[in-house]
Amino acid sequence: MLFVFPFPLNQIPKSNVVLKYYDQFLEFITLNVGKYVLGIQETFKNAPNGSGDRLYNWANYGTILVLAIVITLIWTVLDRKRTSYRLWSKWFVLLVTYYLAAFMFSYGFAKVFYLQFRFPSFERLFQSYGHSSPMRLMWTFMGASKTYTVFAGMSEVIAGGLLIFRRTRVLGGLVAFGVMFNVFLMNMSYDIPVKLFSFQLMAMGLFIALIDYRRLLNLFVLDKNSLPPTIHQPIFRTRRNHLILIGVQFLLMGYVLYSNISWSVDAQKRYGEDRPKPALYGIYSVNKFVKNGQEQPPLATDTTRWNRLLINYVGRASIMMMDDSYQRYRVKTDTVKRQMTFSTRKDTVNKYTMKYELVGKDLKLKGVLKKDTLDITFKHYPLKNFSLINRGFHWINDVPYNRYKDGY
């Protein structure tokens, strides 16, 4: 229960105004349990940074486990005369089920709308495998295939949909377990810091499915199907209360679906496939580079000469140097005056305006950047030059096309 709370209260709009006090209390308990009970000597704190496997997360899971054991023991002693918790058990299963369904929808729609894993950026298309971290490699190969990414997302969405309804809940648990088992293995194999949470979701899927373990055993092992279902039994016996519960469930999951889909549609327009493209969108390779009146030859050891100009996103540009390092700038393009105004991310006060000229698809850039007078001629670099883009799909492959560039 503690692993799930404050769900579903946190689905209520503006609920964070109140629930933040619970989060602060749990953080206080975690820091002290981690230090005095779990014996963590080094300093740690709750500073979210995208990783779910921080030392704080491990301490938090340990704290929740300790609290759950202590509360269970106290409850057992105080309520020792009770012989059964059938009603509480049903509520617990329902809570875990909808918690799991909510995250299946959240992760699923992020993939279906091609947001969690997006097609590799221009920078990434020029980066090599060997210098990539395992996590970045995984993010790249997932994003390289929209088809597989959407399929993975649909698998999660289907699992969430099956979990909502009592008659398909066991199947939903099985599908969620299978999907999250694959996600957990990916996280373990590519050192992706969501190992704890993916294991938690995987375990929840298995828990929901195994509530009907006898029927599953009969169906898959003994080839029998004679036992009545256990998970499908309604919580309330009266029709009125049953309909009220259905209404609450409908509102909850309706809001979860609406919030995930609306967020995904909006995100797709802001930074997904439907985002606006910059005026000079594309990759430009340097043909001629003149700095302060002197032409610089394309030497691989030259750390000051430009190699390529990458314009992938509105307001941003990356300059790939000859040594494959990058200089990144904020850019404002004026298509009327044909000017590009550069500024660094750390210094937005000093701005450098350069004149540009388009010759067909090629580009010329002239002006002062920082303290250097530059006159650069670019050749447009077609995206179809990348095998990852131009290869496409083939039903017939007489020879395996397993290559890097033009070699093997």
Coordinates of N, CA and C in Angstrom, one line a residue, residues 201-357:
L201 N 6.8 -2.4 -11.1 CA 5.6 -2.5 -12.0 C 5.5 -4.0 -12.5
M202 N 6.7 -4.6 -12.8 CA 6.7 -6.0 -13.2 C 6.1 -6.9 -12.1
A203 N 6.5 -6.7 -10.9 CA 6.0 -7.5 -9.8 C 4.5 -7.3 -9.5
M204 N 4.1 -6.1 -9.7 CA 2.6 -5.8 -9.6 C 1.8 -6.6 -10.6
G205 N 2.3 -6.6 -11.9 CA 1.6 -7.4 -12.9 C 1.5 -8.8 -12.6
L206 N 2.7 -9.4 -12.1 CA 2.7 -10.8 -11.7 C 1.7 -11.0 -10.5
F207 N 1.7 -10.1 -9.5 CA 0.8 -10.3 -8.4 C -0.6 -10.3 -8.8
I208 N -1.0 -9.4 -9.7 CA -2.4 -9.4 -10.1 C -2.8 -10.7 -10.9
A209 N -1.9 -11.2 -11.7 CA -2.1 -12.4 -12.4 C -2.2 -13.6 -11.5
L210 N -1.3 -13.7 -10.5 CA -1.2 -14.9 -9.7 C -2.3 -15.0 -8.6
I211 N -3.1 -14.0 -8.5 CA -4.3 -14.1 -7.6 C -5.2 -15.2 -8.1
D212 N -5.2 -15.4 -9.4 CA -5.9 -16.5 -10.0 C -5.0 -17.7 -10.4
Y213 N -4.0 -17.9 -9.6 CA -2.9 -18.9 -10.0 C -3.5 -20.3 -10.2
R214 N -4.6 -20.7 -9.5 CA -5.1 -22.0 -9.7 C -5.7 -22.2 -11.1
R215 N -6.4 -21.2 -11.5 CA -7.0 -21.3 -12.9 C -5.9 -21.2 -13.9
L216 N -4.9 -20.4 -13.7 CA -3.8 -20.3 -14.7 C -3.1 -21.7 -14.7
L217 N -2.9 -22.3 -13.6 CA -2.2 -23.6 -13.5 C -3.0 -24.6 -14.3
N218 N -4.3 -24.6 -14.0 CA -5.2 -25.6 -14.8 C -5.2 -25.3 -16.3
L219 N -5.2 -24.1 -16.6 CA -5.3 -23.7 -18.1 C -4.0 -24.0 -18.8
F220 N -2.9 -23.6 -18.2 CA -1.6 -23.7 -19.0 C -0.8 -24.9 -18.7
V221 N -1.0 -25.6 -17.6 CA -0.2 -26.8 -17.2 C -1.1 -28.0 -17.2
L222 N -2.2 -28.0 -16.5 CA -3.0 -29.2 -16.4 C -4.1 -29.4 -17.5
D223 N -4.2 -28.4 -18.3 CA -5.2 -28.4 -19.4 C -6.6 -28.6 -18.9
K224 N -6.9 -27.9 -17.8 CA -8.2 -27.9 -17.2 C -8.7 -26.4 -17.0
N225 N -10.0 -26.2 -17.0 CA -10.6 -24.9 -16.7 C -11.9 -25.0 -16.0
S226 N -11.8 -25.6 -14.8 CA -13.0 -25.9 -14.0 C -13.2 -25.0 -12.8
L227 N -12.2 -24.3 -12.4 CA -12.4 -23.5 -11.2 C -13.0 -22.1 -11.4
P228 N -13.8 -21.6 -10.5 CA -14.4 -20.3 -10.7 C -13.4 -19.2 -10.5
P229 N -13.6 -18.1 -11.2 CA -12.6 -17.0 -11.0 C -12.6 -16.4 -9.6
T230 N -11.5 -15.9 -9.2 CA -11.4 -15.2 -7.9 C -11.3 -13.7 -8.0
I231 N -10.6 -13.3 -9.0 CA -10.3 -11.8 -9.1 C -11.5 -11.1 -9.6
H232 N -12.4 -11.8 -10.2 CA -13.6 -11.1 -10.9 C -14.7 -10.8 -9.9
Q233 N -14.6 -11.2 -8.7 CA -15.7 -11.0 -7.7 C -15.8 -9.5 -7.4
P234 N -17.0 -8.9 -7.5 CA -17.1 -7.4 -7.1 C -16.9 -7.2 -5.7
I235 N -16.5 -5.9 -5.4 CA -16.2 -5.6 -4.0 C -17.5 -5.4 -3.2
F236 N -18.5 -4.8 -3.8 CA -19.8 -4.5 -3.1 C -20.9 -5.5 -3.5
R237 N -21.8 -5.9 -2.6 CA -22.8 -6.8 -3.0 C -24.1 -6.0 -3.4
T238 N -24.3 -4.8 -2.9 CA -25.5 -4.0 -3.3 C -25.2 -3.4 -4.7
R239 N -26.2 -3.3 -5.5 CA -26.1 -2.7 -6.8 C -25.8 -1.3 -6.8
R240 N -26.4 -0.5 -5.8 CA -26.1 0.9 -5.7 C -24.7 1.2 -5.4
N241 N -24.1 0.6 -4.4 CA -22.7 0.8 -4.1 C -21.8 0.3 -5.3
H242 N -22.1 -0.8 -5.9 CA -21.4 -1.3 -7.0 C -21.3 -0.2 -8.2
L243 N -22.5 0.4 -8.5 CA -22.6 1.4 -9.6 C -21.8 2.6 -9.2
I244 N -21.8 3.0 -7.9 CA -21.0 4.2 -7.5 C -19.6 3.9 -7.7
L245 N -19.1 2.7 -7.3 CA -17.7 2.4 -7.5 C -17.3 2.4 -9.0
I246 N -18.2 1.9 -9.8 CA -17.9 1.9 -11.2 C -17.8 3.3 -11.7
G247 N -18.7 4.2 -11.2 CA -18.6 5.6 -11.6 C -17.3 6.3 -11.2
V248 N -16.8 6.0 -10.0 CA -15.6 6.5 -9.5 C -14.4 6.0 -10.4
Q249 N -14.4 4.7 -10.7 CA -13.4 4.1 -11.5 C -13.4 4.7 -12.9
F250 N -14.6 4.9 -13.4 CA -14.7 5.5 -14.8 C -14.1 7.0 -14.8
L251 N -14.4 7.7 -13.8 CA -13.9 9.1 -13.7 C -12.4 9.1 -13.5
L252 N -11.9 8.2 -12.7 CA -10.4 8.2 -12.4 C -9.7 7.8 -13.7
M253 N -10.1 6.7 -14.3 CA -9.3 6.2 -15.5 C -9.6 7.1 -16.7
G254 N -10.8 7.7 -16.7 CA -11.1 8.6 -17.8 C -10.2 9.8 -17.7
Y255 N -9.9 10.3 -16.5 CA -9.0 11.5 -16.3 C -7.6 11.0 -16.6
V256 N -7.2 9.8 -16.2 CA -5.8 9.4 -16.5 C -5.6 9.3 -18.0
L257 N -6.6 8.7 -18.7 CA -6.5 8.6 -20.2 C -6.5 10.0 -20.8
Y258 N -7.4 10.9 -20.4 CA -7.4 12.2 -21.0 C -6.1 13.0 -20.7
S259 N -5.6 13.0 -19.5 CA -4.4 13.7 -19.2 C -3.2 13.2 -20.0
N260 N -3.1 11.9 -20.1 CA -2.0 11.3 -20.9 C -2.1 11.6 -22.4
I261 N -3.2 11.5 -22.9 CA -3.4 11.7 -24.4 C -3.2 13.2 -24.7
S262 N -3.9 14.1 -23.9 CA -3.8 15.5 -24.2 C -2.3 16.0 -24.0
W263 N -1.6 15.5 -23.0 CA -0.2 15.9 -22.8 C 0.6 15.4 -23.9
S264 N 0.3 14.2 -24.4 CA 1.1 13.6 -25.5 C 0.9 14.4 -26.8
V265 N -0.4 14.8 -27.1 CA -0.7 15.6 -28.3 C 0.0 16.9 -28.2
D266 N 0.0 17.5 -27.1 CA 0.6 18.8 -26.9 C 2.1 18.7 -27.0
A267 N 2.7 17.7 -26.4 CA 4.2 17.5 -26.5 C 4.6 17.2 -27.9
Q268 N 3.8 16.5 -28.6 CA 4.2 16.2 -30.0 C 4.3 17.4 -30.8
K269 N 3.4 18.4 -30.5 CA 3.5 19.7 -31.3 C 4.6 20.6 -30.8
R270 N 5.0 20.4 -29.6 CA 6.1 21.2 -29.0 C 7.5 20.7 -29.4
Y271 N 7.7 19.4 -29.2 CA 9.1 18.8 -29.5 C 9.0 17.5 -30.1
G272 N 7.9 17.0 -30.5 CA 7.8 15.7 -31.2 C 7.8 15.9 -32.7
E273 N 7.2 14.9 -33.4 CA 7.2 14.9 -34.9 C 6.5 16.1 -35.5
D274 N 5.5 16.6 -34.8 CA 4.8 17.8 -35.4 C 5.3 19.1 -35.0
R275 N 6.5 19.2 -34.3 CA 7.1 20.4 -34.0 C 7.4 21.3 -35.2
P276 N 7.4 22.6 -35.1 CA 7.8 23.4 -36.3 C 9.3 23.3 -36.5
K277 N 9.6 23.3 -37.8 CA 11.0 23.2 -38.2 C 11.6 24.6 -38.4
P278 N 12.9 24.8 -38.1 CA 13.5 26.1 -38.3 C 13.6 26.4 -39.8
A279 N 13.8 27.7 -40.1 CA 13.8 28.2 -41.4 C 14.9 27.5 -42.2
L280 N 16.1 27.3 -41.6 CA 17.2 26.7 -42.3 C 17.5 25.3 -41.9
Y281 N 16.4 24.6 -41.6 CA 16.5 23.2 -41.2 C 17.4 22.4 -42.1
G282 N 18.3 21.7 -41.5 CA 19.2 20.8 -42.3 C 20.6 20.7 -41.8
I283 N 21.4 20.0 -42.5 CA 22.8 19.8 -42.2 C 23.6 20.4 -43.3
Y284 N 24.6 21.2 -42.9 CA 25.4 21.9 -43.9 C 26.9 21.6 -43.6
S285 N 27.6 21.0 -44.6 CA 29.0 20.7 -44.5 C 29.8 21.8 -45.0
V286 N 30.9 22.1 -44.3 CA 31.8 23.3 -44.7 C 32.6 22.9 -45.9
N287 N 32.5 23.8 -47.0 CA 33.3 23.6 -48.2 C 34.6 24.5 -48.0
K288 N 34.3 25.7 -47.5 CA 35.4 26.7 -47.4 C 35.3 27.5 -46.1
F289 N 36.3 27.6 -45.4 CA 36.3 28.2 -44.1 C 37.4 29.3 -44.0
V290 N 37.0 30.5 -44.0 CA 37.9 31.7 -43.9 C 37.7 32.4 -42.6
K291 N 38.8 32.4 -41.8 CA 38.7 33.1 -40.5 C 39.7 34.2 -40.4
N292 N 39.3 35.4 -40.2 CA 40.1 36.6 -40.1 C 41.0 36.8 -41.4
G293 N 40.4 36.5 -42.5 CA 41.0 36.6 -43.8 C 41.9 35.5 -44.3
Q294 N 42.1 34.5 -43.4 CA 42.9 33.3 -43.7 C 42.0 32.1 -43.9
E295 N 42.2 31.4 -45.0 CA 41.5 30.1 -45.2 C 42.1 29.0 -44.5
Q296 N 41.3 28.3 -43.7 CA 41.8 27.2 -42.9 C 41.5 25.8 -43.6
P297 N 42.5 25.0 -43.9 CA 42.3 23.7 -44.5 C 41.6 22.8 -43.5
P298 N 40.9 21.8 -44.1 CA 40.1 20.8 -43.2 C 41.0 19.8 -42.5
L299 N 41.7 20.2 -41.5 CA 42.6 19.2 -40.8 C 41.8 18.7 -39.6
A300 N 41.9 17.4 -39.4 CA 41.2 16.7 -38.4 C 41.7 17.1 -37.0
T301 N 42.9 17.7 -36.9 CA 43.4 18.1 -35.6 C 43.1 19.5 -35.3
D302 N 42.4 20.2 -36.2 CA 42.1 21.6 -36.0 C 40.8 21.7 -35.1
T303 N 41.0 22.3 -33.9 CA 39.9 22.4 -33.0 C 39.1 23.7 -33.1
T304 N 39.5 24.5 -34.0 CA 38.8 25.8 -34.2 C 38.1 25.9 -35.5
R305 N 38.3 25.0 -36.4 CA 37.6 25.1 -37.8 C 36.3 24.3 -37.7
W306 N 35.3 24.9 -38.3 CA 34.0 24.3 -38.4 C 34.1 23.1 -39.4
N307 N 33.3 22.1 -39.1 CA 33.2 21.0 -40.1 C 31.7 20.9 -40.6
R308 N 30.8 21.1 -39.7 CA 29.4 21.1 -40.2 C 28.5 22.0 -39.3
L309 N 27.5 22.5 -39.9 CA 26.5 23.3 -39.1 C 25.2 22.5 -39.1
L310 N 24.7 22.2 -37.9 CA 23.5 21.4 -37.8 C 22.4 22.2 -37.2
I311 N 21.3 22.4 -38.0 CA 20.1 23.1 -37.5 C 18.9 22.2 -37.5
N312 N 18.6 21.7 -36.3 CA 17.6 20.7 -36.1 C 16.4 21.2 -35.4
Y313 N 16.5 22.1 -34.5 CA 15.4 22.6 -33.8 C 15.3 24.2 -33.8
V314 N 14.1 24.7 -33.7 CA 13.9 26.1 -33.7 C 14.7 26.8 -32.5
G315 N 15.5 27.8 -32.8 CA 16.2 28.5 -31.8 C 17.5 27.9 -31.4
R316 N 17.9 26.8 -32.0 CA 19.1 26.1 -31.6 C 19.9 25.7 -32.8
A317 N 21.3 25.7 -32.7 CA 22.2 25.3 -33.7 C 23.4 24.7 -33.1
S318 N 23.9 23.6 -33.7 CA 25.1 23.0 -33.3 C 26.2 23.1 -34.3
I319 N 27.4 23.4 -33.9 CA 28.5 23.5 -34.8 C 29.4 22.3 -34.5
M320 N 29.6 21.5 -35.5 CA 30.5 20.3 -35.3 C 31.9 20.7 -35.8
M321 N 32.8 20.6 -34.9 CA 34.2 21.0 -35.2 C 34.9 19.9 -35.9
M322 N 36.1 20.1 -36.4 CA 36.9 19.1 -37.2 C 37.2 17.9 -36.3
D323 N 37.4 18.2 -35.0 CA 37.7 17.1 -34.1 C 36.5 16.4 -33.5
D324 N 35.3 16.6 -34.1 CA 34.0 16.0 -33.8 C 33.5 16.5 -32.4
S325 N 34.1 17.6 -31.9 CA 33.5 18.2 -30.7 C 32.4 19.2 -31.2
Y326 N 31.5 19.6 -30.2 CA 30.4 20.5 -30.6 C 30.4 21.8 -29.8
Q327 N 30.0 22.9 -30.5 CA 29.7 24.1 -29.9 C 28.3 24.4 -30.2
R328 N 27.5 24.7 -29.1 CA 26.1 24.8 -29.2 C 25.7 26.3 -29.0
Y329 N 24.8 26.8 -29.8 CA 24.3 28.2 -29.7 C 22.8 28.3 -29.8
R330 N 22.3 29.3 -29.1 CA 21.0 29.8 -29.4 C 21.0 30.6 -30.6
V331 N 20.0 30.4 -31.5 CA 20.0 31.1 -32.8 C 18.6 31.7 -33.1
K332 N 18.6 32.9 -33.5 CA 17.4 33.6 -34.0 C 17.6 33.9 -35.4
T333 N 16.7 33.4 -36.3 CA 16.9 33.6 -37.8 C 15.8 34.6 -38.3
D334 N 16.3 35.6 -38.9 CA 15.5 36.6 -39.6 C 15.5 36.4 -41.1
T335 N 14.4 35.8 -41.6 CA 14.4 35.4 -43.0 C 14.2 36.6 -43.9
V336 N 13.7 37.7 -43.4 CA 13.5 39.0 -44.2 C 14.9 39.7 -44.4
K337 N 15.6 39.8 -43.3 CA 16.9 40.5 -43.3 C 18.0 39.5 -43.7
R338 N 17.7 38.2 -43.7 CA 18.6 37.1 -44.0 C 19.8 37.2 -43.0
Q339 N 19.4 37.2 -41.7 CA 20.4 37.2 -40.7 C 20.2 36.1 -39.7
M340 N 21.3 35.6 -39.1 CA 21.3 34.7 -38.0 C 22.0 35.3 -36.8
T341 N 21.3 35.4 -35.7 CA 21.9 36.0 -34.5 C 22.2 34.8 -33.5
F342 N 23.5 34.7 -33.2 CA 24.0 33.7 -32.3 C 24.2 34.2 -30.9
S343 N 24.0 33.3 -29.9 CA 24.3 33.6 -28.5 C 24.5 32.3 -27.8
T344 N 25.4 32.3 -26.9 CA 25.7 31.0 -26.1 C 24.6 30.8 -25.1
R345 N 24.5 29.6 -24.6 CA 23.5 29.3 -23.6 C 23.8 29.9 -22.2
K346 N 25.1 30.1 -22.0 CA 25.5 30.7 -20.7 C 25.6 32.2 -20.8
D347 N 25.7 32.7 -22.0 CA 25.8 34.2 -22.1 C 24.8 34.7 -23.2
T348 N 23.6 35.1 -22.7 CA 22.6 35.5 -23.7 C 22.7 37.0 -23.9
V349 N 23.6 37.7 -23.2 CA 23.7 39.2 -23.4 C 24.5 39.5 -24.7
N350 N 25.6 38.9 -24.8 CA 26.4 39.1 -26.1 C 25.9 38.3 -27.2
K351 N 25.4 39.0 -28.2 CA 24.9 38.4 -29.4 C 25.6 38.8 -30.7
Y352 N 25.7 37.8 -31.6 CA 26.5 38.0 -32.8 C 25.7 37.7 -34.0
T353 N 25.5 38.8 -34.8 CA 24.7 38.7 -36.0 C 25.5 38.5 -37.2
M354 N 25.1 37.4 -38.0 CA 25.8 37.1 -39.3 C 24.8 37.1 -40.4
K355 N 25.3 37.5 -41.6 CA 24.4 37.5 -42.8 C 24.5 36.1 -43.4
Y356 N 23.4 35.6 -43.9 CA 23.4 34.3 -44.6 C 22.8 34.5 -46.0
E357 N 23.2 33.6 -46.9 CA 22.7 33.6 -48.2 C 22.4 32.1 -48.7

